[in-house]
Structures are given as structure tokens and as C-alpha cells.
């Protein structure tokens, strides 16, 4: 089996990582078990729930639907990488301010997806927010406070 | 959630990829965006012994225009097609279709080439690619060939691609000024795939339908051109009655799928109603 | 109360949650985020068949796979791991043996057969494919009506039929009421099976220290204390040496109010292998083997007078238990039974509740648990009666509401509603939507061939579970309040929040009572090692029962503090005020002692008043005198596309009365989430098994929980009718949204389609189903 292991290099939240991995290792398991970043969650097996969302080379992706080997050379940002110098990212702040979470399990993926959304569309309508978060399930909130949270962040980020 | 073991290769050229394909034969699978293949592997519905990741292959990404044709690399993602200015200007129905696929994360990774090659009966691209009468460029160890989209989809999850071939480009002729398009989809509420998706490409002169192509997905095992609808409307006035009468033929002669999400009768009804509305959308 | 609190600053305020900073940064720890060295990974082989005899299991190849540590089957643990328990006490209840791993026969798809333990979860998964099981398939019992026919296959050899229990009720004179009725309305309802799907799957990590003999189990559970007691019984370990920790828990909705085979097996394996063992549920396992909700078929008749007065209700309720009883399985439909009259005074009620075994996963508590079914029945029946009488859906409701001064109100089903003002909440909802103009708009649209519908649900529900006589395993709650030497406050609570926000709302209660900063208070929950006694979080009980235990314990400590402070100030304890971290005589804030000083004095213990012992700590067990009965009115507006059956949900207004409100932000969050789940039932969700008992909706590809695009913005409002049964006057709000919203939406769609002569439609109201209903009506 060792012969088929691959070495991969990644940068995660600004830090460099090098590991040998089995090709079948999913990126989400790499993040959680190898890199020790457990903020990225696993909520399904069918690539639908979005709990595993992280940013890989600027794109929000479901890391359960990507192999770690595909991320060789990639720059990755996970939920742990959003706050800077102890300051919450405005989206994180929005989720806090607007009660955009309950159990919090969907939240990292939701925040990362919202990050992509606001990057592409800094001033989204409610409808656009809902569409932008279609790939992220939340069973607790009914989404309304999540929408409010993203609106809060959009305003804040626009200054 | 955990795939079977496999060997992994990441070639950087088409030739290298083809060589690997020939070497490993049926044991090997191409990996593009991975958003159909990896889910299947995680459930062990697919257990390839060798994975050939073509993401690092040069020259298969992006959209360009040459001689009135949009050339779309097979690895171009749904998101790139949804957001490309060129695509939105020249063939907006492509962008519209891309925007209906899955969700943001899926569109960021999934590719048009992967979707067409996978040939899911409820995928969106096939409807639009059929309606646009696209050409598909395929390379294999035996060389290169171009086939019409209408000849590409053969059976459920089966296309004209041979095991040692790679789809490299999709060619779409930029339609004339007086041509409009519309893609209309009813999402299966859980998966987001098409319960029915209808793509209409319509060329008008005045109120007359000069030419129309209708591609339908989600309704049958294989996506199809609704030729009965097309011939009923081509050359005729685009009145509400004519459109409705033509749309009634949207499911004529096809074997209609039935599953827990939609009965045969309901899918057939959807095909008709969505065809009518898509034509109305394109005509207005 | 001897002492006065300062002005209330926090109770009732929309304080943002103190649990959020860790959660929004991905820094919290759910079970799978806890990593212990040398952890082994467990995975389960599960039955492919709904009903079959196991002829043989060959685990040899799996055991030989490199990295596999152990493979066990049902026969390996027989006699070593006890039967998974059911806490229900119902007369005549049949309770089958429920082995943690199947022995000899499997009774539903997904039932665990073997457990594999390996050093790596990937290897454990590979090993599953190497286990060979030979089955002899038996006919599967899947249909609820057919399961109780005399020719049905009987699932248990030891029983005569598939009936788990029957429970009759005959209150008043139902036969006379029907004989004298002007109209009788009858309807069969299917309350479909739902799959809870909290986004965090279940998971267990267990560690056994052989020297100390201690077992520590981290489980994604709503009831760590029950789990602790039951595990000690199942594994025959001393209860004092078992500690259960519910770390961060990613939602439960009732599905984690249980004790599951995996918890027992993983804990057992840890004791045997003497290394930590972890199992994390895959979503597909969650679909087949975490409890399901609802699943009733109800046959209902209602007697009404011409003026709209409802005089009697008669019903046969068939409730699907599934193959085995889980912790509360048979009790759930009893809540349907108790709440049948809903918000209406109905003097004569005759019921027959029948619990039925089938070859499916067990049902149990899923958000609402029995009350959505009752509410669906009564709210649909009321609409049907109105339709029959040609009466407005609004009028018939007002006609049958009890008056506010009739509370506490004893109902024919035997329960006593604590307090209520149904007119007030309904009027508020009607005003919010401007009901009269809505009806005018509907008439106008109908003229244009458009199908707009207005749906109403005026509900009353039972929660705040509850007095112990009514809750299996106990309905009390326990809380400890301890003031540390530094004046910081530690609260230990037996409730086990997993999203409800009690780290915030409980701190609000304590902060107000003590007049200190919320930042000086820590709420500890979900750890039987720290708070040894408790019941847990379910049945919208945490604040009504756990909050009540908390406030009483808080006040007990405060009394003692006041005595010490009075001693220090040479004042009378009755005159003291607790405000801004100080304690002083009313009117003399300048000569105060600080809260922290008093705490220090209590612990240094050299300047205590006579008879006062050192320390500042109290534990209170609160036993409520009754359940609470929240109520409210929901109104929804839909338009149906008659060509495709698609439903456009245009507006949703909810007026809920959950008694006093501690934190309106949290209450709104609960209402939103609750409505979304009820909306899921109404429009999208439904477990579908085929005739062989295979689950066809076994993943998110086929089972739709609502997405952001599939729910509208909800408009929420409140009325406030305090509950008399607890000192906070709260009722509970965790389930109200779910209970009201599904009938509200069905009523709206039926109202929209009434021009077709449609009077009822089954859930989920998929486009296909709506379209088919229109076809059938034409
Ligand atoms: C959650 C989710 C939702 C989705 N929703 C939709 C939806 O609504 N509509 C829709 O249309 N699709 C949907 N998809 C599918 C998605 O569009 C996929 O991206 C697409 O079907 C496959 O493209 P891919 O690049 O990911 O291909 P891969 O998964 O990498 O490959 C798919 C198959 O095609 C073969 N293949 C790939 N590229 C080539 C090539 N260039 N030449 C030859 N063979 C090739 C592979 O060997 C494999 O067999 C969804 C997917 C997910 C995970
Ligand atoms: S875990 Fe990746 S989408 Fe659900
Ligand atoms: S907050 Fe619990 S799933 Fe979103």
C-alpha cells in the first residue's frame, strides 16, 4: 500500500503542511485528522450538507468531495483561519450578533460559504443570500437569522 | 463515506493521460471535478483501481471564441460558465443552465466535460447542449474525433465515449442575433437535480418561429431532442395556441422515468408544461 | 423572598449568545473532535433485510485484515450487554428483547449485526466488505393497516400479533353526541414517518481505565444522565464509576433522547479492549437506525352542531412503533391521545390508540413528538367541519375556544391546561395578516383562475415535561449553584442543551438575581461527573423545569449570602439589595460590600454569623406541579400552480404564547427552526419504505430537509400568558413551531384547492401529489 501513498504539500490558514497520504483520503479527513483542524465538519455522505465547506484556492468547496491528493499545492482556508489577530471576521461577528446559529454544527461551513458569497457579491439581496447558501443545510435555525447574519456582515464589510 | 483503495495519477498532458488510460484499461477512471465520481466512490458504487486526475492537464480549461464558435474546455467548471462575460454575452442560455446546477460549491468544482461524460439522466447540461446542437471533441489513442451532441448520449449513464477516450472540448456555434434561449427546470427537492429540465433555443423572424430546438432532461433515461415539438412549431406563428399545441408533444414517443419523486404521468405533464413555458420564455 | 434583586436588566433582553464565539470559529468540540491517543475505530455491519433469519456470519476474513483488532457479533455479547431498554410503562405493553447486536433474526434494515474495531476508520470500513452473512429472508411487515390484520406475518414468535398495546379512552357520552349531531365529519389521516437528521450525526467515544475501573463515555446525546444509569445497568458496572459527557452536541430534535445499541457496544468494547473506542455515525446509518418520528394512521370522526359547536370526537389512532421499542417509543402517540382536543373545548371524546410493530426502524420522540400528530388531526378536522358548515375557518375556532377565565381547564382527555388566552393570540395573528382583506384578495384571484389559500392553525400543546408522574424516568430537574471564593458563579444544570442557548439564558437569570455581570457566571452542563443528577433536554422542558430548579437554587444561595452580608454590614438581611456587584441596604448604596467580598467571607469563614456554615452552594431538585400548555395561532398564505402542483409559500405569520420570555432572540430562533421542521413535514419530508422494507429515502439525495431557498421569511410575534406551574412563568418554545406549522400549511393548500372540491391532502405535499389531487378531483 505504501507505494501508492502520495506526498502532498498544502498551505492551510497560512501554515505549510507536508504529509504522505493514501490517495483515497478525503480532504476533510486530512484537515480533521492529519492537520488537526476539526472546525470543518462532516454531516453527510452525499455531498449535500456543506458542513465540510472550506476554501481551496479561492473556491468554496465541499472537502468531503475532494481527495487530499487533489489539494496538493493548494492554498486552503478553513473556519479556523478566518479570525485575524483574535478579531472575529465580520461574518463570524454577524452570526454572533444576529443569532445565526444554534447547535453550531453547520456554522463553520455556512460561514465559509457566506465568505464566498460576499466575495462574489458584496451586496446581495435576501434571495441571493439564500441561493448562495443552498449547498449548506441547517436543521436548527430555519435560516432566517443566518440570512440576517450575512446581511449584517455585508453592511459591515462595505464599511 | 470511505472509498476503496486505488492508485492515483495526475498527468499534465492529454497524451500522458491517454497513455495511462490505455495502460490501465477498464480499471481506470478519469477524475475531473470529481463531483459525480467521488460521491459514487464514497458509497462504493464505483471502485476504480486507478484514478487519472486530469485537473492538471494543460489546455482543457476555459472558454474562448473562434470563428463564431465558443470553444469550451472540458474542465471548465459550471461556475466559470455561469459567470463568464463571454458566455453571458454570446450564449446566455449556457450561463443560465450552469446557474441551475447543484449549489455554489458543486458549481465551483464540477465540470461541463464531467457532467456530459457522466450522462446522469437528470443532469442539466445535456438538455442545453442538445438544444444548442453542440459538437463534442473527443481524443483517444486512435486520434481525435468530433461528434454531434445528438449522437453522444446513448443510454443511462452511457455515452459514445470509448473507455480509452477523453472528452476535451465542447463547441457551440454562437447563435444569430434573433436567436434566444431559455432553460427551465423543476428541481427534485432533495438532490437538486432536474425532475424536468427543458432548454429551448429559438430563432424568430417577426412573430414566426424560424427555427426551434428543444432539449429535455430528467424525463427519460436519456436526454432527448423533442423533435415533435420542434416540427410542430417551426415555420409557424408563435401564438399562445400554437406554442401550447406544440408543447403537448414534448413527451411523445419517449420512455418516461418513474420514481418516488415523480410518477410517469406527472413527469410527462411536467415535460409539456415546462416546454410550453420555456418556449414562451424564449419567445418573449 | 427576603432580599430584593436589583432592577431586572437581563431577563427579557435579546442577549447574544455566550456559546457562539467558540462555535463560529470552529473551536468547539463535538464528539468526533475529541482525540484520545490510541483510539480504536468501530464500525457496524448492518442488516440488508427488513426481516430475515441469520443463517451464518463469517467474520474470519475481516479479522485477518491488517489493522483489524476485533470483530464481534450478537452471540459474542449475549449475556454481557443487556437489552436496550424502553422506559415506557403502559398497561399490557409488549416489550420484546432488544439485543444491541442482532441474534438469530433481524427485524429492520440497518439493524446492527456485527461490530468491527480497527486502528483506522478506513480499515474498519474495508473490513465490513469482508464479512459474509447468510440470510433466510422472511416476509416483511411494512403497512400499518395490514400489520394488524389477522393474516399478517407476526414479527415476534413470542407474541400473538403485531399489536404492542392498545389504550382506550371514553370520556363523556360520545355516542349520544354523535346521535344528536347536525353533522358528522370523518377523515383518515396519514401522519408520515420522518427522519430527524440533526446535522451532527450521532457519535460515541468511550474510554475505560482498568486500574480505576472508570468508564467515561462521550456521546452526542440529549440525556447524559439517563445514559449513565442505563449503561451501568447494561454493562453491569457500578453507576458511580460511569461518567457520561455530552460535549458540544450538534442538534438532536429528540433523536438523541435515547439510548442506542451503538452506545452500549462501544462502551462494552472499550472495557474489553482497554483502549478508547470511537464510533461516528455515517449519515446513511442515521437514516436507517437513528429513531424516526411520527408514522401514524388516524381514523377520525367529529360531531358538530349547525352553529359550529364541536360536541364530540371519536378516533382510532394506529401508531407505528417499528421493530423494537427504543427509550420512549410507545409513549409518543400517548401525547397525541392526550392532546386530541387541541385548543378546543370538546366534552365528549372516545379514542382507541393502537401501537403496532412493523419491520422498520423504531419511532420515538422527534420534535413535537405526538403533538404535531394531534394538532394535524384537530386543525384539519376543524377546517373540514367549517367547510361542511359553510362557515369561515376563523369563526369555528372562536366558537370552540375556552374563555381565558376558564383556566386552569380540565380537558376530557384528563389533562389540565395551565393557562391560556387563545382569543388574544388568534386576534393578533388575524390582525397581522389583515384577514378580511386576505379573503377578499382570495376571492378576486379565484375570479382570475388563481389558487390562493389561507391556512390557519390555532394550537395548544403540552410541554415543560413535566411532572414525574407523566414522564418516564422522571420529570424533575436539578441544578446546583455555587459561588466560588472569588465571587464567580458556577451553575451546574441537569439539562443538556444542544443549541438552545442555556449557557446564555440561564446566566441571564442568575445575573439578574445576583445583580452581577453575566461574565462572572459559567453554566456547566452535559457532564454527569460534574452535575451528578439530571434528566436532560427534551419536551421543551429546559427552562420551564431546569430554569425553575436553577432560580430556586440561586435564591437559596442568595439567602445565605444576604445573611453573611447583613452580618458584615450590621444590617437586616431583609433590607438588602443586590446590584452591580454590590450588596447594600436599600437606599444606602454608598456603604456596600461587594458580592466578591461576601463570597470570600463565606469561604474564609472567620467572620460568619452564628449558625451559618461556610461555603455558598445549593442544589435544588424541582418537581413541577403540571405540564405547561403553550398555544398560539399561525397563518400561512400560499398560491398553488394548478398545472404543476408547485406551492408558492408567500407569507408565514406565527403568534406564539410561550409564557414569559427570558431571551427573545433565542425564542425567535426556536420558533423559526420549529416552523422550518414542520414545513419540512408538510412539503418535503417523508420516509418511504418499499414493500420489502427497504428504505428508499436513505440519503439526502432522496430525503429533503429544507434548504435556505425552500423556506420563506417568517414573521413572528408573541403574546404573554405566564404559566402558573413554575416560578419563572415560562412554558417552553422548542416545539411549538413544529407543532403548528404542518397543519397550518396543509390547511392553506387545501383552502387554495377547495374550488376543485379537494378537502384533504396527504403530506408531504409534493408537486406531484398536489397535481395528482387536482387530476383526481377533475
Ligand atoms: C451535491 C451535488 C449536486 C449536484 N446537482 C446537480 C444538478 O443539479 N444538475 C447537474 O447537472 N449535476 C449536478 N451534480 C453533478 C455535477 O454537476 C458534477 O460536477 C458533474 O455531473 C460531473 O462533473 P465532474 O467534473 O465533477 O466529473 P467527475 O465526477 O470527475 O467525473 C464524472 C464521470 O465522467 C468521467 N469524466 C469526467 N471528465 C471526463 C472527460 N473529460 N472525458 C471523459 N470522461 C470524463 C469520469 O471518469 C466519471 O466517470 C451535482 C453533484 C453534487 C455532488
Ligand atoms: S459532509 Fe460534505 S457535503 Fe456533507
Ligand atoms: S445551527 Fe444546528 S444545524 Fe445549523
mmCIF file of N, CA and C in Angstrom, chain C residues 168-180 303 310-314 337 341 345-351 410-414:
data_model
loop_
_atom_site.group_PDB
_atom_site.id
_atom_site.type_symbol
_atom_site.label_atom_id
_atom_site.label_comp_id
_atom_site.label_asym_id
_atom_site.label_seq_id
_atom_site.Cartn_x
_atom_site.Cartn_y
_atom_site.Cartn_z
ATOM 1 N N UNK C 168 -57.483 2.627 25.453
ATOM 2 C CA UNK C 168 -58.783 3.215 25.159
ATOM 3 C C UNK C 168 -59.064 4.446 26.018
ATOM 4 N N UNK C 169 -59.981 5.268 25.555
ATOM 5 C CA UNK C 169 -60.477 6.384 26.372
ATOM 6 C C UNK C 169 -61.942 6.577 26.006
ATOM 7 N N UNK C 170 -62.765 6.770 27.007
ATOM 8 C CA UNK C 170 -64.167 7.073 26.723
ATOM 9 C C UNK C 170 -64.621 8.114 27.729
ATOM 10 N N UNK C 171 -64.619 9.360 27.308
ATOM 11 C CA UNK C 171 -64.966 10.442 28.226
ATOM 12 C C UNK C 171 -66.242 11.113 27.745
ATOM 13 N N UNK C 172 -67.170 11.342 28.671
ATOM 14 C CA UNK C 172 -68.441 11.940 28.310
ATOM 15 C C UNK C 172 -69.344 10.908 27.650
ATOM 16 N N UNK C 173 -70.278 11.379 26.865
ATOM 17 C CA UNK C 173 -71.196 10.464 26.181
ATOM 18 C C UNK C 173 -71.068 10.670 24.680
ATOM 19 N N UNK C 174 -70.091 9.991 24.130
ATOM 20 C CA UNK C 174 -69.756 10.208 22.718
ATOM 21 C C UNK C 174 -70.890 9.730 21.808
ATOM 22 N N UNK C 175 -71.450 8.570 22.129
ATOM 23 C CA UNK C 175 -72.488 8.028 21.254
ATOM 24 C C UNK C 175 -73.675 8.974 21.172
ATOM 25 N N UNK C 176 -74.060 9.514 22.322
ATOM 26 C CA UNK C 176 -75.186 10.447 22.317
ATOM 27 C C UNK C 176 -74.857 11.695 21.512
ATOM 28 N N UNK C 177 -73.639 12.179 21.680
ATOM 29 C CA UNK C 177 -73.253 13.400 20.965
ATOM 30 C C UNK C 177 -73.315 13.175 19.456
ATOM 31 N N UNK C 178 -72.848 12.004 19.016
ATOM 32 C CA UNK C 178 -72.909 11.739 17.575
ATOM 33 C C UNK C 178 -74.352 11.584 17.124
ATOM 34 N N UNK C 179 -75.165 10.955 17.968
ATOM 35 C CA UNK C 179 -76.567 10.773 17.597
ATOM 36 C C UNK C 179 -77.268 12.117 17.448
ATOM 37 N N UNK C 180 -76.868 13.059 18.275
ATOM 38 C CA UNK C 180 -77.543 14.363 18.253
ATOM 39 C C UNK C 180 -76.864 15.378 17.343
ATOM 40 N N UNK C 303 -68.265 15.299 15.670
ATOM 41 C CA UNK C 303 -69.683 15.672 15.689
ATOM 42 C C UNK C 303 -69.787 17.182 15.882
ATOM 43 N N UNK C 310 -68.435 22.097 18.414
ATOM 44 C CA UNK C 310 -67.951 20.715 18.298
ATOM 45 C C UNK C 310 -68.390 19.982 19.556
ATOM 46 N N UNK C 311 -69.120 18.905 19.369
ATOM 47 C CA UNK C 311 -69.638 18.227 20.554
ATOM 48 C C UNK C 311 -68.899 16.936 20.877
ATOM 49 N N UNK C 312 -68.279 16.327 19.876
ATOM 50 C CA UNK C 312 -67.595 15.067 20.183
ATOM 51 C C UNK C 312 -66.535 14.736 19.152
ATOM 52 N N UNK C 313 -65.598 13.936 19.608
ATOM 53 C CA UNK C 313 -64.510 13.460 18.761
ATOM 54 C C UNK C 313 -64.358 11.966 19.015
ATOM 55 N N UNK C 314 -64.182 11.249 17.918
ATOM 56 C CA UNK C 314 -64.022 9.797 18.053
ATOM 57 C C UNK C 314 -62.880 9.402 17.125
ATOM 58 N N UNK C 337 -52.807 11.302 21.856
ATOM 59 C CA UNK C 337 -54.054 10.922 22.516
ATOM 60 C C UNK C 337 -54.478 11.997 23.525
ATOM 61 N N UNK C 341 -57.960 17.123 21.693
ATOM 62 C CA UNK C 341 -58.877 18.262 21.530
ATOM 63 C C UNK C 341 -58.183 19.566 21.155
ATOM 64 N N UNK C 345 -62.677 23.226 23.426
ATOM 65 C CA UNK C 345 -63.408 22.527 24.485
ATOM 66 C C UNK C 345 -64.294 21.483 23.831
ATOM 67 N N UNK C 346 -63.901 20.258 23.956
ATOM 68 C CA UNK C 346 -64.711 19.182 23.374
ATOM 69 C C UNK C 346 -65.043 18.221 24.514
ATOM 70 N N UNK C 347 -66.304 18.182 24.919
ATOM 71 C CA UNK C 347 -66.635 17.453 26.144
ATOM 72 C C UNK C 347 -66.628 15.927 25.987
ATOM 73 N N UNK C 348 -66.893 15.447 24.797
ATOM 74 C CA UNK C 348 -67.051 14.002 24.640
ATOM 75 C C UNK C 348 -65.981 13.456 23.696
ATOM 76 N N UNK C 349 -65.163 12.576 24.206
ATOM 77 C CA UNK C 349 -64.066 12.050 23.391
ATOM 78 C C UNK C 349 -63.929 10.550 23.618
ATOM 79 N N UNK C 350 -63.857 9.829 22.492
ATOM 80 C CA UNK C 350 -63.660 8.383 22.581
ATOM 81 C C UNK C 350 -62.487 8.029 21.672
ATOM 82 N N UNK C 351 -61.495 7.382 22.263
ATOM 83 C CA UNK C 351 -60.287 7.090 21.495
ATOM 84 C C UNK C 351 -59.877 5.654 21.667
ATOM 85 N N UNK C 410 -59.720 21.675 32.875
ATOM 86 C CA UNK C 410 -59.568 20.227 32.770
ATOM 87 C C UNK C 410 -60.218 19.751 31.477
ATOM 88 N N UNK C 411 -59.439 18.994 30.702
ATOM 89 C CA UNK C 411 -59.920 18.529 29.413
ATOM 90 C C UNK C 411 -60.473 17.110 29.536
ATOM 91 N N UNK C 412 -61.249 16.733 28.534
ATOM 92 C CA UNK C 412 -61.855 15.403 28.571
ATOM 93 C C UNK C 412 -60.810 14.292 28.538
ATOM 94 N N UNK C 413 -59.635 14.574 28.000
ATOM 95 C CA UNK C 413 -58.591 13.544 27.945
ATOM 96 C C UNK C 413 -57.872 13.391 29.274
ATOM 97 N N UNK C 414 -58.234 14.231 30.267
ATOM 98 C CA UNK C 414 -57.677 14.053 31.600
ATOM 99 C C UNK C 414 -56.571 15.027 31.948
#
